[in-house]
mmCIF file of C-alpha atoms in Angstrom:
data_model
loop_
_atom_site.group_PDB
_atom_site.id
_atom_site.type_symbol
_atom_site.label_atom_id
_atom_site.label_comp_id
_atom_site.label_asym_id
_atom_site.label_seq_id
_atom_site.Cartn_x
_atom_site.Cartn_y
_atom_site.Cartn_z
ATOM 1 C CA LYS A 1 92.097 101.484 108.789
ATOM 2 C CA LYS A 2 94.290 103.459 106.157
ATOM 3 C CA PRO A 3 93.461 102.300 102.549
ATOM 4 C CA THR A 4 96.391 100.527 100.944
ATOM 5 C CA PHE A 5 97.015 99.940 97.302
ATOM 6 C CA GLY A 6 98.832 97.232 96.037
ATOM 7 C CA GLU A 7 100.439 97.604 92.603
ATOM 8 C CA GLY A 8 97.865 96.364 89.464
ATOM 9 C CA LYS A 9 94.836 96.216 92.224
ATOM 10 C CA THR A 10 94.263 100.051 92.449
ATOM 11 C CA VAL A 11 91.064 100.060 90.519
ATOM 12 C CA GLU A 12 89.533 96.813 92.650
ATOM 13 C CA SER A 13 90.956 98.340 96.027
ATOM 14 C CA ALA A 14 89.207 101.773 95.253
ATOM 15 C CA ARG A 15 86.292 100.181 94.131
ATOM 16 C CA LEU A 16 85.563 98.012 97.073
ATOM 17 C CA LEU A 17 86.793 100.753 99.682
ATOM 18 C CA PRO A 18 83.350 102.261 99.889
ATOM 19 C CA TYR A 19 81.768 98.835 100.864
ATOM 20 C CA ASP A 20 84.222 98.319 103.504
ATOM 21 C CA PHE A 21 83.523 102.199 105.129
ATOM 22 C CA GLN A 22 79.545 101.305 104.600
ATOM 23 C CA GLY A 23 80.072 98.088 106.554
ATOM 24 C CA ASP A 24 82.345 99.680 109.251
ATOM 25 C CA LEU A 25 79.373 102.497 109.375
ATOM 26 C CA ASP A 26 76.756 100.207 109.445
ATOM 27 C CA ASP A 27 78.658 98.079 112.866
ATOM 28 C CA TYR A 28 79.162 101.637 114.415
ATOM 29 C CA ILE A 29 75.515 102.508 114.146
ATOM 30 C CA ILE A 30 74.205 99.056 115.294
ATOM 31 C CA GLU A 31 76.631 99.224 118.388
ATOM 32 C CA GLU A 32 75.324 102.644 119.224
ATOM 33 C CA GLN A 33 71.518 101.923 119.441
#
C-alpha cells in the first residue's frame, strides 16, 4: 500500500494514514498469534 494524496486532501490523508497503518499492524499481529 502506497500513500496517495489527492488535491486538497493532503492534510486529511496524512491524518488518517497512521490509523490505517495501525489497523494493518493489528491484523498482522492477530494473524501471527
